[in-house]
Short mmCIF file of C-alpha atoms and ligand atoms in Angstrom, two decimals:
data_model
loop_
_atom_site.label_atom_id
_atom_site.label_comp_id
_atom_site.label_asym_id
_atom_site.label_seq_id
_atom_site.Cartn_x
_atom_site.Cartn_y
_atom_site.Cartn_z
CA MET S 1 -15.23 12.49 8.67
CA SER S 2 -16.63 10.79 11.76
CA ASP S 3 -17.62 14.03 13.58
CA GLY S 4 -19.81 15.13 10.65
CA SER S 5 -17.45 17.84 9.40
CA GLY S 6 -15.63 17.74 6.09
CA VAL S 7 -12.10 18.62 5.15
CA VAL S 8 -11.40 22.21 4.06
CA GLY S 9 -9.96 22.76 0.59
CA ILE S 10 -8.25 25.89 -0.69
CA ILE S 11 -8.07 26.67 -4.40
CA GLY S 12 -5.25 29.15 -4.82
CA GLY S 13 -5.37 31.56 -7.73
CA THR S 14 -3.05 34.19 -9.18
CA GLY S 15 -0.53 35.15 -6.48
CA LEU S 16 -1.24 32.04 -4.43
CA THR S 17 0.32 29.17 -6.37
CA THR S 18 1.72 27.70 -3.16
CA LEU S 19 0.60 28.25 0.39
CA ALA S 20 3.39 29.45 2.66
CA GLY S 21 2.66 28.42 6.24
CA LEU S 22 1.23 25.08 5.15
CA THR S 23 3.00 22.15 6.81
CA ILE S 24 2.92 19.68 3.95
CA THR S 25 2.12 16.10 4.88
CA GLY S 26 1.79 14.66 1.38
CA THR S 27 0.75 15.17 -2.23
CA ARG S 28 -1.69 13.23 -4.38
CA SER S 29 -2.01 13.04 -8.17
CA LEU S 30 -5.60 12.28 -8.99
CA GLU S 31 -7.60 11.54 -12.12
CA THR S 32 -11.35 12.15 -12.27
CA PRO S 33 -14.00 11.17 -14.85
CA TRP S 34 -13.49 14.73 -16.18
CA GLY S 35 -9.73 14.49 -16.42
CA ALA S 36 -6.87 15.63 -14.22
CA PRO S 37 -7.05 18.64 -11.90
CA SER S 38 -4.80 21.65 -12.51
CA SER S 39 -2.18 20.51 -10.01
CA VAL S 40 -1.42 17.79 -7.49
CA LEU S 41 -3.48 18.00 -4.32
CA THR S 42 -1.26 19.03 -1.44
CA ASP S 43 -2.29 17.72 1.98
CA GLY S 44 -1.14 19.64 4.96
CA LEU S 45 -1.78 21.41 8.22
CA LEU S 46 -2.56 25.10 8.33
CA ASP S 47 -2.49 26.47 11.85
CA GLY S 48 -2.73 22.82 12.96
CA GLN S 49 -5.87 22.15 10.87
CA PRO S 50 -5.99 19.62 8.03
CA VAL S 51 -6.35 21.24 4.65
CA VAL S 52 -6.06 20.26 0.99
CA PHE S 53 -4.52 22.81 -1.36
CA LEU S 54 -4.94 22.96 -5.15
CA SER S 55 -3.36 25.49 -7.49
CA ARG S 56 -6.08 26.60 -9.96
CA HIS S 57 -3.69 27.66 -12.71
CA GLY S 58 -1.19 24.84 -12.10
CA ASN S 59 2.21 25.06 -10.48
CA PRO S 60 3.97 26.80 -12.13
CA HIS S 61 1.15 29.14 -13.16
CA ARG S 62 0.40 28.06 -16.77
CA ILE S 63 -3.35 27.39 -17.28
CA PRO S 64 -5.38 30.46 -18.34
CA PRO S 65 -8.82 31.04 -16.75
CA HIS S 66 -10.84 29.82 -19.77
CA GLU S 67 -8.83 26.59 -19.96
CA VAL S 68 -8.96 25.58 -16.29
CA ASN S 69 -10.64 22.17 -15.89
CA TYR S 70 -13.02 23.37 -13.19
CA ARG S 71 -14.92 20.08 -13.11
CA ALA S 72 -11.77 18.02 -12.50
CA ASN S 73 -10.62 20.44 -9.78
CA ILE S 74 -13.88 20.36 -7.84
CA LYS S 75 -14.40 16.62 -8.28
CA ALA S 76 -10.83 15.84 -7.16
CA LEU S 77 -11.34 17.87 -3.98
CA TYR S 78 -14.68 16.17 -3.38
CA ASP S 79 -13.16 12.73 -3.87
CA VAL S 80 -10.58 13.31 -1.10
CA GLY S 81 -13.28 14.38 1.37
CA VAL S 82 -13.29 18.16 0.96
CA ARG S 83 -16.73 19.60 1.78
CA THR S 84 -15.85 23.28 2.29
CA VAL S 85 -13.96 25.07 -0.49
CA ILE S 86 -12.33 28.48 -0.28
CA GLY S 87 -11.70 29.87 -3.73
CA VAL S 88 -8.99 32.53 -3.60
CA ASN S 89 -9.38 34.92 -6.54
CA ALA S 90 -7.49 37.93 -7.82
CA VAL S 91 -10.08 40.47 -8.96
CA GLY S 92 -10.48 43.93 -10.39
CA GLY S 93 -12.31 46.52 -8.27
CA ILE S 94 -15.41 48.30 -9.61
CA HIS S 95 -17.03 49.50 -6.34
CA PRO S 96 -15.36 52.67 -4.97
CA ASP S 97 -14.55 50.87 -1.68
CA MET S 98 -12.74 48.06 -3.52
CA GLY S 99 -9.39 49.49 -4.50
CA PRO S 100 -6.11 47.62 -5.02
CA ALA S 101 -5.00 45.39 -2.10
CA CYS S 102 -8.53 45.34 -0.62
CA VAL S 103 -9.80 41.92 0.50
CA VAL S 104 -13.38 41.15 -0.58
CA ILE S 105 -15.72 38.40 0.59
CA PRO S 106 -18.51 38.76 -1.99
CA ASP S 107 -22.08 37.55 -1.57
CA GLN S 108 -23.38 37.26 -5.14
CA ILE S 109 -22.34 36.34 -8.67
CA ILE S 110 -23.26 37.34 -12.21
CA ASP S 111 -21.85 34.94 -14.77
CA TYR S 112 -20.68 36.36 -18.12
CA THR S 113 -18.47 33.40 -19.05
CA TRP S 114 -19.29 31.23 -22.07
CA GLY S 115 -18.27 27.89 -23.49
CA ARG S 116 -16.91 26.50 -20.22
CA ALA S 117 -17.83 23.01 -19.03
CA GLY S 118 -20.03 24.23 -16.21
CA THR S 119 -22.05 21.29 -14.93
CA PHE S 120 -21.65 17.70 -13.75
CA PHE S 121 -25.23 17.02 -14.84
CA GLU S 122 -24.97 16.24 -18.54
CA GLY S 123 -24.64 13.24 -20.80
CA ASP S 124 -26.49 10.02 -20.14
CA LEU S 125 -28.68 11.14 -17.22
CA GLU S 126 -31.51 9.38 -15.43
CA HIS S 127 -33.16 12.71 -14.62
CA VAL S 128 -32.57 16.43 -15.12
CA THR S 129 -31.25 18.36 -12.09
CA HIS S 130 -31.49 22.08 -11.47
CA ILE S 131 -29.69 23.02 -8.25
CA ASP S 132 -30.76 26.03 -6.21
CA PHE S 133 -28.11 28.74 -6.57
CA THR S 134 -29.90 31.70 -4.97
CA TRP S 135 -27.04 32.25 -2.51
CA PRO S 136 -23.92 31.05 -4.33
CA TYR S 137 -21.56 31.58 -1.39
CA ASP S 138 -21.97 29.71 1.89
CA ARG S 139 -23.23 32.06 4.61
CA GLU S 140 -21.71 30.27 7.59
CA ALA S 141 -18.29 30.03 5.97
CA ARG S 142 -18.47 33.71 4.96
CA ASP S 143 -19.36 34.68 8.54
CA ILE S 144 -16.35 32.82 9.91
CA MET S 145 -14.03 34.48 7.41
CA MET S 146 -15.44 37.95 8.03
CA GLN S 147 -15.20 37.56 11.82
CA THR S 148 -11.60 36.40 11.37
CA ALA S 149 -10.75 39.35 9.15
CA SER S 150 -12.25 41.79 11.69
CA ALA S 151 -10.48 40.13 14.63
CA GLN S 152 -7.16 40.15 12.76
CA GLY S 153 -7.52 43.78 11.73
CA VAL S 154 -7.41 42.93 8.01
CA PRO S 155 -9.39 45.58 6.08
CA PHE S 156 -12.04 43.91 3.94
CA ALA S 157 -15.38 44.43 2.21
CA GLY S 158 -17.92 41.85 3.33
CA PHE S 159 -20.29 42.26 0.41
CA GLY S 160 -20.21 42.49 -3.34
CA VAL S 161 -21.40 41.03 -6.60
CA TYR S 162 -18.66 39.11 -8.42
CA GLY S 163 -18.92 39.48 -12.19
CA ALA S 164 -17.24 36.49 -13.83
CA THR S 165 -15.80 37.28 -17.27
CA GLN S 166 -14.34 34.95 -19.87
CA GLY S 167 -10.86 36.39 -20.26
CA PRO S 168 -8.04 35.95 -20.73
CA ARG S 169 -8.06 39.57 -21.89
CA LEU S 170 -9.12 42.25 -19.44
CA GLU S 171 -12.34 44.20 -20.10
CA THR S 172 -13.00 47.40 -22.01
CA ALA S 173 -14.09 50.48 -20.07
CA ALA S 174 -17.57 50.17 -21.63
CA GLU S 175 -17.83 46.52 -20.56
CA ILE S 176 -17.03 47.56 -16.99
CA ARG S 177 -19.59 50.37 -17.16
CA ARG S 178 -22.17 47.84 -18.29
CA MET S 179 -21.18 45.45 -15.51
CA GLU S 180 -21.52 48.29 -13.01
CA ARG S 181 -25.03 49.03 -14.30
CA ASP S 182 -25.79 45.32 -13.89
CA GLY S 183 -24.77 45.61 -10.23
CA CYS S 184 -21.27 44.10 -10.29
CA ASP S 185 -18.82 45.34 -7.65
CA LEU S 186 -15.81 43.29 -8.67
CA VAL S 187 -14.67 41.44 -11.76
CA GLY S 188 -12.69 38.24 -12.14
CA MET S 189 -12.22 35.38 -14.59
CA THR S 190 -12.26 32.28 -12.39
CA GLY S 191 -15.22 32.54 -10.02
CA MET S 192 -17.44 30.59 -12.42
CA PRO S 193 -18.23 27.80 -13.01
CA GLU S 194 -16.20 26.87 -9.90
CA ALA S 195 -18.86 28.03 -7.42
CA ALA S 196 -21.71 26.34 -9.29
CA LEU S 197 -19.85 23.04 -9.59
CA ALA S 198 -19.17 22.99 -5.86
CA ALA S 199 -22.88 23.64 -5.27
CA GLU S 200 -23.81 20.78 -7.58
CA LEU S 201 -21.85 18.41 -5.34
CA GLY S 202 -23.37 19.90 -2.18
CA MET S 203 -20.11 21.49 -1.02
CA ARG S 204 -19.87 24.77 0.86
CA TYR S 205 -18.06 27.37 -1.24
CA VAL S 206 -16.78 30.83 -0.36
CA CYS S 207 -14.77 33.34 -2.39
CA LEU S 208 -11.86 35.18 -0.83
CA GLY S 209 -11.06 37.91 -3.31
CA LEU S 210 -8.02 40.15 -3.44
CA VAL S 211 -8.39 43.29 -5.54
CA VAL S 212 -5.24 43.60 -7.64
CA ASN S 213 -6.23 46.54 -9.88
CA TRP S 214 -8.97 49.06 -10.50
CA ALA S 215 -11.21 47.60 -13.22
CA ALA S 216 -10.83 49.05 -16.73
CA GLY S 217 -11.76 52.73 -16.87
CA LYS S 218 -11.95 53.07 -13.08
CA SER S 219 -8.57 54.78 -12.84
CA ASP S 220 -6.77 57.30 -15.01
CA HIS S 221 -4.33 54.72 -16.40
CA ILE S 222 -4.33 51.40 -18.21
CA ILE S 223 -3.88 48.19 -16.21
CA THR S 224 -0.30 46.97 -15.94
CA MET S 225 1.22 43.75 -14.64
CA ALA S 226 3.48 45.85 -12.40
CA GLU S 227 0.41 47.34 -10.69
CA ILE S 228 -1.11 43.89 -10.26
CA GLU S 229 2.07 42.44 -8.80
CA ALA S 230 2.41 45.33 -6.36
CA ALA S 231 -1.17 44.84 -5.10
CA ILE S 232 -0.60 41.09 -4.69
CA GLU S 233 2.55 41.83 -2.70
CA GLN S 234 0.67 44.30 -0.52
CA GLY S 235 -2.56 42.36 0.01
CA MET S 236 -1.66 38.69 0.05
CA SER S 237 -0.44 38.72 3.66
CA GLY S 238 -3.99 39.65 4.77
CA VAL S 239 -5.42 36.84 2.65
CA ARG S 240 -2.99 34.35 4.20
CA ARG S 241 -3.83 35.57 7.71
CA ILE S 242 -7.57 35.14 7.12
CA LEU S 243 -6.99 31.65 5.70
CA GLU S 244 -4.81 30.55 8.61
CA VAL S 245 -6.95 31.87 11.42
CA SER S 246 -10.32 30.82 9.98
CA MET S 247 -9.28 27.21 9.46
CA ALA S 248 -10.32 25.94 12.88
CA GLY S 249 -13.87 27.32 12.51
CA LEU S 250 -14.25 26.23 8.90
CA GLY S 251 -13.11 22.71 9.78
CA LYS S 252 -15.97 22.38 12.26
CA LEU S 253 -18.75 23.23 9.81
CA ARG S 254 -21.13 20.32 9.44
CA VAL S 255 -21.38 18.65 6.06
CA LEU S 256 -24.43 19.88 4.10
CA PRO S 257 -27.06 17.30 3.24
CA GLN S 258 -26.95 16.28 -0.43
CA SER S 259 -29.75 18.06 -2.28
CA SER S 260 -30.21 15.53 -5.07
N1 LIG R 301 -10.74 41.87 -14.81
C1 LIG R 301 -10.94 40.53 -14.83
N2 LIG R 301 -10.25 39.69 -14.07
C2 LIG R 301 -9.32 40.19 -13.25
C3 LIG R 301 -9.07 41.57 -13.18
C4 LIG R 301 -9.81 42.46 -14.00
O1 LIG R 301 -9.64 43.68 -14.01
N3 LIG R 301 -8.06 41.75 -12.28
C5 LIG R 301 -7.76 40.50 -11.81
N4 LIG R 301 -8.52 39.57 -12.40
#
């Protein structure tokens, strides 16, 4: 964009297949060198700000976490000018402060996924690229979202290590205990390789997590879909409020220089 800022993209996850409050101005079906994204790209205005929305699991919700074409999703957003991505993720809570319906804006990732197409840098390359990924989530975008959450009175945790698991099954109690020992505060199935792919293209990326259940073994009961749906119902209004009100600030972030 001419003022040096990029378009903001939102990748909606479980519980956010469509974005209520978005004034839709158009839809685009795109193809990328890595195939088609999970859904059409929906262009619209959120609180008067231009935004592009993509449904990670398709609309209707049909693509499981391990089969999402993360490369096509990120590349499609990049190709329409998105330079700041908000990944909305349903997660399980491990940290005692991260119970159901809590909003989390994590600051780190541990990747336990396997077998996913997780890089744009493969095949017939002229040189090998290793991007820096020390801070996987964009600090300025996180700050804007945390200030918005505070100002709007939405309870949130502004820290946390996101442990990305393969799915689609949930974890065992022992797996969660191991993740806790590793330092994970929350667990989800879609945070990676999405964040790394955005970084490879020099995009800002931030995770807006909604805790939808206590992680396995962290409560006295097994995890049910009813519990998850109730937490989505309870917490998604806070997520939507943060998205709406942070749009103006996020839209002004300057485009990062390309690192490679
Ligand atoms: N584990 C992994 N992914 C999840 C969970 C969980 O408990 N809840 C929502 N996504």
